[in-house]
Amino acid sequence: MSQQATAQGPADFSVDADWDAMFVDGEWRRAADRDRTDVTNPATGEVITQVPEALEPDVDEAYEAAVEAQREWANTSPAERAKVVREAARLLDEHAEDVREWIAVETGGTKPKQDIEHGGAVTFVYDAAQFAFRSSGKHNRSKIPGKDNVIKKEPAGVVGVITPWNVPLKLSIRVVAPAIALGNAVVLNPASPTPVTGGLIIANLFEEAGLPEGVLNVVPGSGSVAGDRVSSHPASDVVAFTGSTDVGRMVAKNAIDHFALPALELGGNNPHVVLEDADLDGAVDAGIFGTFWHQGQVCISINRHLVHESIYDEYAERLAERAASLPIGDPRDDENVIGPIINESQRDQIIEYIERTVEEGATLETGGDHDGLFVEPTVLTDVTNDMTAACNEHFGPVAPIIPFSSDDEAVEIANDTEYGLSGSVHSGDAFRAEAVADRIDTGMIHINDQPVNAEPAAPFGGMKSSGVGRYNSDWIIDELTEPKWMSFQREPRSYHF
Ligand code: NAP
Ligand code: MG
């Protein structure tokens, strides 16, 4: 083995600890002969740490370890598996201060992002611990006299996980924790900009929690090399991918090529629909949070504001005023609400989308400018659904506002996108909002709220090009287990011949 192995992981969870290793077969491997990725604080440009870039052989070793470890892990008692996952949740809570700092410096997440990502992750991991007891099956009647049908649920086996950089801790752990609780092993490739919150912190948590070697493996490295191998490795039984629709399509093809189940959480272009009888204060409050939380770099952010023409001007004025007043700056300062964009290429694309939309005839009400990676909260009016910032997933702090004249037209515009992830509808009449929401083709939709919601007991996922399958609770239990039909012929059976 070309790897230099070390038994020692990061001494603690702090930003100053040594994170320069991959985690394979229960070992922190320095991999001195691999290239390094710089992990950069987007607010300051400072390099926080470096991590090795896993290559194909590293991913292969991770799968080998996972396959080997999974058999035994699946045979441990549910109580034992639940205990390990619960302990990981407890440790995640205990190390809140360090983990929140990591979210700030690695993802550019301000206090509201730290609260929701860290707090949400703790809740989800505690919930996942109980999955160990919930992978029970059914006892169904038979058409054959004297036969009993028992349907068991087996762990799927080895789960390959690939996640994005925007909410990396939460999006990785929402698969890793259920997978482990259910008796699977995992090979995780976090996104290149966020290998620590998206992967190595999770390895450190589960190692401290007492997870046996090889059950969780974390291989940082570029998506096109390590990620491609994670999705195409023949030993994976499920490939759980969260990211863009284009990459998701490639990953799904890789997975299906060896008959692994692709579980896909992809992009969105989420509408926030404000009917003319809505409470304007509530609609604007929700519109601000849903657009600007984590600088709009979220699959379930509000991408488009659809507002009835009779309240359009007032809504736009209030939204722009509020947007212009949001404090921007270093996420480590709790006062700030708007932090940096993850990197230059993402920032450049956001700015280009804004500029093109203005060229296409939209009016810039506020924002549009940037300072380094900090992009001002931007509000655009006179927008039509075919303009650049409306028909693309802009993934930035941008609120394009589109007018409509009837509920039918609102539904038509809302659905005029390839995506179908989340959305929201505001009305003073809940039944009317429901009738509109029923006709919007998204996997998730929220009345008198905004689209940024995730809960342990509600299915998370999208329709159309936003993905395949659902996360959380029974839905993810189904994705991470295989049903097995076992029948018992309790009386002699009379056959046809
Ligand atoms: P991305 O470019 O698709 O990357 C996602 C992950 O895939 C990263 O880890 C990336 O690695 C990896 N990857 C890249 N090329 C790959 C390949 N050929 N094979 C296997 N893996 C590969 O997406 P992103 O820009 O990080 O994230 C933004 C997108 O994710 C948006 O579309 C957003 O809507 C979506 N998203 C969806 C959800 C959801 O739950 N539905 C949640 C969050 C985000 P590298 O970092 O090394 O390139
Ligand atoms: Mg990656």
Coordinates of C-alpha atoms and ligand atoms in Angstrom, one line a residue:
M1 CA 0.0 0.0 0.0
S2 CA 1.4 3.4 -1.1
Q3 CA -0.5 5.1 1.7
Q4 CA 1.1 6.2 4.9
A5 CA -1.4 5.2 7.6
T6 CA -1.9 6.7 10.9
A7 CA -4.1 5.7 13.8
Q8 CA -4.5 9.3 14.8
G9 CA -7.4 11.4 13.5
P10 CA -7.8 15.1 14.1
A11 CA -7.2 15.7 17.8
D12 CA -10.5 17.5 18.1
F13 CA -13.1 19.2 15.8
S14 CA -11.4 22.6 15.7
V15 CA -10.3 24.5 12.7
D16 CA -6.7 24.2 13.9
A17 CA -6.7 20.4 14.1
D18 CA -4.9 18.4 11.4
W19 CA -7.5 17.4 8.8
D20 CA -5.0 16.5 6.0
A21 CA -6.0 12.9 5.5
M22 CA -8.6 10.6 4.1
F23 CA -10.5 8.2 6.2
V24 CA -10.4 4.6 4.8
D25 CA -11.0 1.3 6.7
G26 CA -10.9 3.1 10.0
E27 CA -7.5 4.7 9.3
W28 CA -6.7 8.4 8.8
R29 CA -4.5 8.0 5.7
R30 CA -2.0 10.9 5.0
A31 CA -1.6 9.8 1.4
A32 CA 1.6 11.8 1.0
D33 CA 1.8 10.9 -2.7
R34 CA -1.5 12.5 -3.6
D35 CA -2.2 16.0 -4.7
R36 CA -3.7 18.4 -2.2
T37 CA -6.9 20.6 -2.4
D38 CA -6.7 23.9 -0.6
V39 CA -9.7 24.5 1.6
T40 CA -10.3 28.3 1.4
N41 CA -12.3 30.6 3.7
P42 CA -14.5 32.4 1.1
A43 CA -14.8 35.4 3.3
T44 CA -11.1 36.1 3.6
G45 CA -9.4 34.1 0.9
E46 CA -7.3 32.5 3.6
V47 CA -6.3 28.8 3.1
I48 CA -7.6 27.0 6.3
T49 CA -6.3 23.5 5.6
Q50 CA -5.4 21.1 2.8
V51 CA -6.7 17.7 2.2
P52 CA -5.5 14.9 -0.1
E53 CA -7.3 14.2 -3.4
A54 CA -8.4 10.6 -3.5
L55 CA -7.8 8.8 -6.8
E56 CA -9.5 5.7 -8.1
P57 CA -7.3 3.2 -6.2
D58 CA -8.3 5.1 -2.9
V59 CA -12.0 4.8 -3.8
D60 CA -11.5 1.1 -4.6
E61 CA -9.8 0.5 -1.2
A62 CA -12.7 2.3 0.5
Y63 CA -15.2 0.1 -1.3
E64 CA -13.2 -3.0 -0.4
A65 CA -13.2 -2.0 3.3
A66 CA -16.9 -1.1 3.1
V67 CA -18.0 -4.5 1.6
E68 CA -16.0 -6.4 4.2
A69 CA -17.2 -4.3 7.2
Q70 CA -20.9 -4.2 6.1
R71 CA -21.6 -7.9 6.6
E72 CA -20.7 -7.8 10.2
W73 CA -22.3 -4.4 10.8
A74 CA -25.6 -5.7 9.4
N75 CA -25.5 -8.5 11.9
T76 CA -25.0 -6.3 15.0
S77 CA -28.2 -5.7 17.0
P78 CA -30.4 -2.7 16.2
A79 CA -29.8 -1.5 19.8
E80 CA -26.0 -1.5 19.1
R81 CA -26.4 0.4 15.8
A82 CA -28.8 2.9 17.3
K83 CA -26.4 3.5 20.2
V84 CA -23.5 4.4 17.9
V85 CA -25.6 6.8 15.8
R86 CA -27.1 8.4 18.9
E87 CA -23.6 8.9 20.3
A88 CA -22.6 10.6 17.0
A89 CA -25.6 12.9 17.4
R90 CA -24.6 13.7 21.0
L91 CA -21.0 14.4 19.9
L92 CA -22.2 16.7 17.1
D93 CA -24.2 18.6 19.7
E94 CA -21.3 18.7 22.2
H95 CA -18.9 20.0 19.5
A96 CA -21.4 22.7 18.4
E97 CA -18.9 25.6 18.7
D98 CA -16.2 24.0 16.5
V99 CA -18.6 22.7 14.0
R100 CA -20.4 26.1 13.7
E101 CA -17.0 27.7 13.2
W102 CA -16.3 25.2 10.4
I103 CA -19.6 26.0 8.7
A104 CA -18.6 29.7 8.9
V105 CA -15.1 29.4 7.5
E106 CA -15.5 26.6 5.0
T107 CA -19.0 27.3 3.6
G108 CA -19.3 31.0 4.3
G109 CA -22.4 30.4 6.5
T110 CA -23.6 33.2 8.7
K111 CA -25.3 32.6 12.1
P112 CA -28.7 31.7 10.6
K113 CA -27.0 29.1 8.4
Q114 CA -25.0 27.7 11.3
D115 CA -28.1 27.5 13.5
I116 CA -30.1 25.7 10.9
E117 CA -27.4 23.5 9.4
H118 CA -25.9 22.4 12.7
G119 CA -29.1 22.2 14.7
G120 CA -30.9 20.4 11.9
A121 CA -28.1 17.9 11.5
V122 CA -28.2 17.0 15.3
T123 CA -32.0 16.5 15.0
F124 CA -31.8 14.4 11.9
V125 CA -29.0 12.1 13.3
Y126 CA -31.0 11.5 16.5
D127 CA -34.0 10.6 14.4
A128 CA -31.9 8.4 12.2
A129 CA -30.7 6.4 15.2
Q130 CA -34.2 4.9 15.6
F131 CA -34.2 3.7 12.0
A132 CA -32.2 0.7 13.3
F133 CA -35.5 -0.5 14.9
R134 CA -37.8 0.7 12.1
S135 CA -36.4 -1.5 9.3
S136 CA -39.1 -4.0 10.2
G137 CA -41.1 -5.8 7.5
K138 CA -44.6 -7.1 7.1
H139 CA -46.6 -10.2 7.4
N140 CA -49.0 -10.4 4.5
R141 CA -51.7 -12.9 3.6
S142 CA -51.2 -15.5 1.0
K143 CA -53.4 -16.8 -1.8
I144 CA -52.1 -20.4 -1.1
P145 CA -53.7 -22.3 1.8
G146 CA -51.3 -22.8 4.7
K147 CA -48.8 -20.2 3.6
D148 CA -47.5 -17.2 5.4
N149 CA -45.8 -14.4 3.6
V150 CA -43.1 -12.5 5.6
I151 CA -41.5 -9.4 4.0
K152 CA -38.3 -8.5 5.6
K153 CA -36.1 -5.4 5.0
E154 CA -32.4 -6.1 4.5
P155 CA -29.8 -3.3 4.4
A156 CA -29.1 -2.4 0.8
G157 CA -25.4 -3.0 1.3
V158 CA -22.8 -0.4 0.4
V159 CA -24.1 3.2 -0.2
G160 CA -22.0 5.6 -2.3
V161 CA -22.7 9.2 -1.3
I162 CA -21.8 12.3 -3.3
T163 CA -22.8 15.7 -1.9
P164 CA -22.5 19.5 -2.8
W165 CA -20.7 22.4 -1.1
N166 CA -23.7 24.5 -0.1
V167 CA -25.1 22.8 3.1
P168 CA -22.5 20.0 3.2
L169 CA -22.7 18.8 6.8
K170 CA -26.5 18.4 6.6
L171 CA -26.7 17.0 3.1
S172 CA -24.0 14.4 3.8
I173 CA -25.2 13.3 7.2
R174 CA -28.8 13.1 6.2
V175 CA -27.8 10.0 4.1
V176 CA -24.8 8.8 6.1
A177 CA -26.6 8.5 9.5
P178 CA -29.7 6.6 8.2
A179 CA -27.5 4.3 6.0
I180 CA -25.4 3.4 9.1
A181 CA -28.4 2.9 11.4
L182 CA -29.9 0.6 8.9
G183 CA -26.8 -1.7 8.7
N184 CA -25.2 -0.4 5.5
A185 CA -21.6 0.7 4.9
V186 CA -20.8 4.0 3.2
V187 CA -18.2 5.5 0.9
L188 CA -18.6 9.3 0.9
N189 CA -17.1 11.8 -1.5
P190 CA -17.8 15.3 -0.3
A191 CA -17.6 18.4 -2.7
S192 CA -14.2 19.8 -3.3
P193 CA -14.7 23.2 -1.6
T194 CA -16.0 21.6 1.6
P195 CA -14.3 18.3 2.4
V196 CA -14.3 18.9 6.2
T197 CA -17.9 19.8 6.9
G198 CA -19.1 17.6 4.1
G199 CA -17.1 14.5 5.1
L200 CA -14.1 14.5 7.5
I201 CA -16.0 15.9 10.4
I202 CA -18.5 13.2 10.0
A203 CA -15.8 10.6 9.9
N204 CA -14.4 12.0 13.1
L205 CA -17.8 11.9 14.8
F206 CA -18.5 8.3 13.9
E207 CA -15.0 7.2 14.8
E208 CA -15.4 8.8 18.3
A209 CA -18.9 7.3 18.6
G210 CA -17.4 3.8 18.2
L211 CA -18.4 2.8 14.7
P212 CA -16.4 -0.3 13.6
E213 CA -13.6 0.2 11.0
G214 CA -14.6 0.3 7.4
V215 CA -18.3 1.0 7.9
L216 CA -17.8 4.7 7.0
N217 CA -15.1 5.8 4.5
V218 CA -14.5 9.4 3.4
V219 CA -12.6 10.0 0.3
P220 CA -12.2 13.7 -0.6
G221 CA -11.3 14.5 -4.1
S222 CA -12.6 15.9 -7.4
G223 CA -16.0 14.8 -8.6
S224 CA -14.8 13.9 -12.0
V225 CA -12.2 11.5 -10.6
A226 CA -13.2 10.3 -7.1
G227 CA -16.9 11.1 -7.5
D228 CA -17.1 9.3 -10.8
R229 CA -15.5 6.2 -9.3
V230 CA -17.8 6.3 -6.3
S231 CA -20.8 6.3 -8.6
S232 CA -19.4 3.7 -11.0
H233 CA -17.9 1.2 -8.5
P234 CA -19.6 -2.1 -9.0
A235 CA -19.8 -2.8 -5.3
S236 CA -22.2 0.1 -4.6
D237 CA -25.8 -0.9 -4.1
V238 CA -27.2 2.6 -3.8
V239 CA -25.7 5.8 -5.1
A240 CA -27.1 8.7 -3.2
F241 CA -26.3 11.9 -5.1
T242 CA -27.1 15.5 -4.1
G243 CA -26.1 18.2 -6.6
S244 CA -26.9 19.6 -10.1
T245 CA -29.2 17.9 -12.5
D246 CA -26.5 17.6 -15.2
V247 CA -24.0 15.7 -12.9
G248 CA -26.9 13.8 -11.4
R249 CA -27.8 12.4 -14.9
M250 CA -24.2 11.1 -15.4
V251 CA -24.1 9.6 -11.9
A252 CA -27.5 7.9 -12.4
K253 CA -26.2 6.3 -15.6
N254 CA -23.0 5.1 -13.8
A255 CA -25.2 3.6 -11.0
I256 CA -27.7 1.9 -13.2
D257 CA -24.9 0.4 -15.3
H258 CA -24.2 -2.0 -12.4
F259 CA -27.8 -1.9 -11.2
A260 CA -27.3 0.2 -8.1
L261 CA -30.3 2.3 -7.2
P262 CA -29.8 6.0 -8.0
A263 CA -31.2 8.2 -5.2
L264 CA -31.1 11.7 -6.7
E265 CA -31.6 15.1 -5.0
L266 CA -31.1 17.7 -7.8
G267 CA -31.6 21.3 -8.7
G268 CA -34.7 23.5 -8.3
N269 CA -36.3 26.7 -9.6
N270 CA -38.7 27.3 -6.8
P271 CA -41.6 29.8 -7.1
H272 CA -42.9 31.9 -4.2
V273 CA -46.5 32.8 -5.3
V274 CA -48.2 35.8 -3.7
L275 CA -51.9 36.0 -4.5
E276 CA -53.7 39.4 -4.2
D277 CA -55.4 38.5 -0.9
A278 CA -52.1 37.6 0.9
D279 CA -50.9 39.2 4.1
L280 CA -48.2 41.3 2.5
D281 CA -46.1 41.5 5.7
G282 CA -46.0 37.7 5.9
A283 CA -45.3 37.3 2.2
V284 CA -42.4 39.8 2.3
D285 CA -40.9 38.3 5.5
A286 CA -41.0 34.8 4.0
G287 CA -39.7 36.2 0.7
I288 CA -36.6 37.7 2.3
F289 CA -35.7 34.6 4.3
G290 CA -36.4 32.2 1.5
T291 CA -34.3 34.2 -1.0
F292 CA -31.4 35.3 1.0
W293 CA -30.7 32.5 3.5
H294 CA -27.2 31.4 2.8
Q295 CA -27.0 33.9 0.0
G296 CA -29.6 31.9 -2.0
Q297 CA -27.1 29.0 -2.6
V298 CA -29.7 26.4 -1.7
C299 CA -31.6 24.0 -3.9
I300 CA -34.9 24.9 -2.2
S301 CA -34.3 28.7 -2.1
I302 CA -36.9 31.0 -3.7
N303 CA -35.7 31.5 -7.2
R304 CA -38.7 33.4 -8.6
H305 CA -41.2 35.7 -6.9
L306 CA -44.6 35.5 -8.6
V307 CA -46.7 38.4 -7.5
H308 CA -50.3 39.4 -8.4
E309 CA -50.2 42.6 -10.5
S310 CA -52.5 44.5 -8.1
I311 CA -49.9 44.3 -5.3
Y312 CA -46.8 44.0 -7.4
D313 CA -45.4 47.5 -6.9
E314 CA -45.9 47.5 -3.1
Y315 CA -44.4 44.0 -2.7
A316 CA -41.4 44.9 -4.8
E317 CA -40.8 48.2 -2.9
R318 CA -41.0 46.5 0.4
L319 CA -38.8 43.5 -0.6
A320 CA -36.1 45.8 -2.1
E321 CA -36.1 48.0 1.0
R322 CA -35.6 45.0 3.3
A323 CA -33.0 43.4 1.0
A324 CA -30.9 46.6 1.0
S325 CA -30.8 46.6 4.8
L326 CA -29.5 43.1 5.3
P327 CA -26.0 43.2 7.0
I328 CA -23.3 41.8 4.8
G329 CA -19.9 40.6 6.0
D330 CA -17.7 37.9 7.7
P331 CA -19.9 35.0 8.8
R332 CA -17.9 34.8 12.1
D333 CA -19.5 38.1 13.1
D334 CA -23.0 37.1 14.4
E335 CA -24.5 40.4 13.3
N336 CA -24.1 39.5 9.6
V337 CA -26.9 37.8 7.7
I338 CA -25.3 37.7 4.2
G339 CA -21.9 36.0 3.8
P340 CA -19.8 35.3 0.8
I341 CA -20.5 33.2 -2.3
I342 CA -18.5 30.0 -2.2
N343 CA -16.0 30.9 -5.0
E344 CA -15.3 33.1 -7.9
S345 CA -16.8 31.0 -10.6
Q346 CA -20.1 30.8 -8.7
R347 CA -20.0 34.6 -8.1
D348 CA -19.2 35.3 -11.7
Q349 CA -22.2 33.3 -12.9
I350 CA -24.5 35.1 -10.5
I351 CA -23.3 38.5 -11.6
E352 CA -23.6 37.5 -15.3
Y353 CA -27.2 36.3 -14.7
I354 CA -28.1 39.6 -13.1
E355 CA -26.4 41.6 -15.9
R356 CA -28.0 39.6 -18.7
T357 CA -31.5 39.9 -17.1
V358 CA -31.1 43.7 -16.9
E359 CA -30.0 43.7 -20.6
E360 CA -33.1 41.7 -21.4
G361 CA -35.3 44.5 -20.0
A362 CA -35.5 43.9 -16.2
T363 CA -35.2 46.8 -13.7
L364 CA -32.5 46.6 -11.0
E365 CA -34.3 47.8 -7.8
T366 CA -31.4 47.2 -5.4
G367 CA -28.1 45.3 -5.4
G368 CA -26.3 44.0 -8.5
D369 CA -22.9 44.8 -7.3
H370 CA -20.2 42.8 -5.4
D371 CA -17.1 43.2 -3.3
G372 CA -14.8 40.2 -3.5
L373 CA -17.1 37.2 -3.1
F374 CA -19.8 39.2 -1.3
V375 CA -22.7 39.8 -3.7
E376 CA -25.3 42.4 -2.7
P377 CA -28.8 41.2 -2.1
T378 CA -30.4 41.9 -5.5
V379 CA -34.1 42.6 -6.4
L380 CA -35.2 42.7 -10.1
T381 CA -38.6 43.9 -11.3
D382 CA -40.3 43.8 -14.7
V383 CA -39.1 40.3 -15.1
T384 CA -40.6 37.7 -17.4
N385 CA -40.2 34.0 -16.9
D386 CA -37.9 33.6 -20.0
M387 CA -35.3 36.0 -18.7
T388 CA -31.9 34.6 -17.6
A389 CA -32.3 35.0 -13.8
A390 CA -35.8 33.4 -14.0
C391 CA -35.3 30.5 -16.3
N392 CA -32.0 29.3 -14.8
E393 CA -31.3 28.1 -11.3
H394 CA -29.4 31.3 -10.3
F395 CA -28.1 29.9 -7.0
G396 CA -27.5 33.4 -5.6
P397 CA -28.9 36.3 -3.5
V398 CA -31.3 37.3 -6.3
A399 CA -35.0 38.0 -6.3
P400 CA -36.5 38.3 -9.8
I401 CA -40.2 39.4 -9.4
I402 CA -42.6 38.3 -12.1
P403 CA -46.2 39.7 -12.3
F404 CA -49.3 37.6 -13.0
S405 CA -53.0 38.4 -13.4
S406 CA -54.9 35.3 -12.3
D407 CA -54.4 32.1 -10.3
D408 CA -54.3 30.1 -13.5
E409 CA -51.5 32.3 -14.9
A410 CA -49.5 31.9 -11.6
V411 CA -49.7 28.1 -11.9
E412 CA -48.7 28.2 -15.5
I413 CA -45.6 30.3 -14.8
A414 CA -44.7 28.4 -11.7
N415 CA -44.7 25.1 -13.7
D416 CA -42.9 26.6 -16.7
T417 CA -39.5 25.1 -15.7
E418 CA -37.8 21.8 -16.0
Y419 CA -37.6 21.6 -12.2
G420 CA -40.1 20.6 -9.6
L421 CA -38.5 20.7 -6.1
S422 CA -40.1 23.2 -3.7
G423 CA -42.3 26.3 -3.6
S424 CA -44.6 28.4 -1.6
V425 CA -48.1 30.0 -2.0
H426 CA -49.4 33.0 0.0
S427 CA -53.1 33.8 0.3
G428 CA -55.6 34.9 3.0
D429 CA -57.7 32.0 2.0
A430 CA -56.0 28.7 2.9
F431 CA -58.3 26.7 0.6
R432 CA -57.5 28.9 -2.4
A433 CA -53.8 28.6 -1.6
E434 CA -54.2 24.8 -1.4
A435 CA -56.0 24.7 -4.8
V436 CA -53.1 26.6 -6.4
A437 CA -50.4 24.5 -4.5
D438 CA -52.1 21.3 -5.7
R439 CA -51.6 22.3 -9.3
I440 CA -47.9 23.3 -8.9
D441 CA -45.7 20.3 -9.8
T442 CA -43.2 20.1 -7.0
G443 CA -42.3 17.5 -4.5
M444 CA -42.7 20.0 -1.6
I445 CA -44.8 23.1 -1.3
H446 CA -45.5 25.4 1.7
I447 CA -48.6 27.6 2.3
N448 CA -48.0 31.0 3.8
D449 CA -44.3 30.2 4.3
Q450 CA -41.3 29.9 2.0
P451 CA -39.7 26.9 0.4
V452 CA -36.6 26.4 2.6
N453 CA -37.9 23.6 4.9
A454 CA -36.7 20.2 5.8
E455 CA -38.1 18.0 8.6
P456 CA -37.3 14.5 9.9
A457 CA -40.9 13.3 9.4
A458 CA -41.6 14.8 6.0
P459 CA -40.5 13.5 2.6
F460 CA -37.8 15.6 1.0
G461 CA -37.3 15.5 -2.8
G462 CA -38.5 16.7 -6.2
M463 CA -40.5 15.9 -9.3
K464 CA -39.4 16.4 -12.9
S465 CA -35.7 17.1 -13.3
S466 CA -35.3 17.7 -9.6
G467 CA -34.7 14.1 -8.8
V468 CA -35.7 10.6 -8.1
G469 CA -36.8 9.3 -4.7
R470 CA -37.3 10.9 -1.4
Y471 CA -35.2 11.4 1.8
N472 CA -36.2 11.2 5.5
S473 CA -38.2 8.8 7.6
D474 CA -39.9 5.8 5.9
W475 CA -39.0 7.2 2.4
I476 CA -35.2 7.0 3.0
I477 CA -35.6 3.7 4.9
D478 CA -37.1 2.3 1.7
E479 CA -34.3 3.6 -0.4
L480 CA -31.6 2.2 1.8
T481 CA -33.0 -1.2 2.3
E482 CA -34.1 -4.1 0.1
P483 CA -37.3 -5.9 0.7
K484 CA -37.0 -9.7 0.9
W485 CA -40.0 -11.9 0.6
M486 CA -39.8 -15.1 2.6
S487 CA -42.7 -17.5 2.6
F488 CA -43.5 -20.3 5.1
Q489 CA -45.5 -23.3 3.8
R490 CA -47.0 -24.5 7.1
E491 CA -49.2 -27.2 5.7
P492 CA -48.5 -29.6 2.9
R493 CA -49.2 -27.9 -0.4
S494 CA -51.2 -29.4 -3.2
Y495 CA -49.3 -28.7 -6.5
H496 CA -50.7 -28.7 -10.0
F497 CA -48.9 -31.9 -10.9
Ligands
NAP1 P1 -22.5 19.7 -8.7 O1 -21.5 20.4 -9.5 O2 -23.4 18.8 -9.4 O3 -21.6 18.9 -7.7 C1 -22.1 18.0 -6.7 C2 -21.2 17.0 -6.3 O4 -20.9 16.1 -7.5 C3 -19.8 17.5 -5.9 O5 -19.3 16.7 -4.9 C4 -19.0 17.3 -7.1 O6 -17.6 17.2 -6.9 C5 -19.5 16.0 -7.7 N1 -19.2 15.8 -9.1 C6 -18.9 16.6 -10.1 N2 -18.7 16.0 -11.2 C7 -19.0 14.7 -11.0 C8 -18.9 13.5 -11.8 N3 -18.6 13.5 -13.1 N4 -19.2 12.3 -11.2 C9 -19.5 12.2 -9.9 N5 -19.6 13.3 -9.1 C10 -19.3 14.5 -9.6 O7 -23.4 20.6 -7.8 P2 -22.9 21.8 -6.9 O8 -22.5 23.0 -7.7 O9 -21.9 21.4 -5.9 O10 -24.2 22.1 -6.1 C11 -25.2 22.9 -6.6 C12 -26.4 22.1 -7.2 O11 -26.8 21.1 -6.2 C13 -27.6 22.9 -7.5 O12 -28.1 22.5 -8.7 C14 -28.5 22.6 -6.3 O13 -29.9 22.8 -6.6 C15 -28.2 21.1 -6.1 N6 -28.6 20.8 -4.7 C16 -29.7 19.9 -4.6 C17 -30.2 19.6 -3.3 C18 -31.3 18.7 -3.1 O14 -31.5 18.2 -2.0 N7 -32.2 18.5 -4.1 C19 -29.5 20.1 -2.2 C20 -28.4 21.0 -2.4 C21 -28.0 21.3 -3.7 P3 -16.6 18.5 -7.0 O15 -17.0 19.5 -5.9 O16 -15.3 18.0 -6.8 O17 -16.8 19.1 -8.4
MG2 MG -16.4 15.9 -4.9

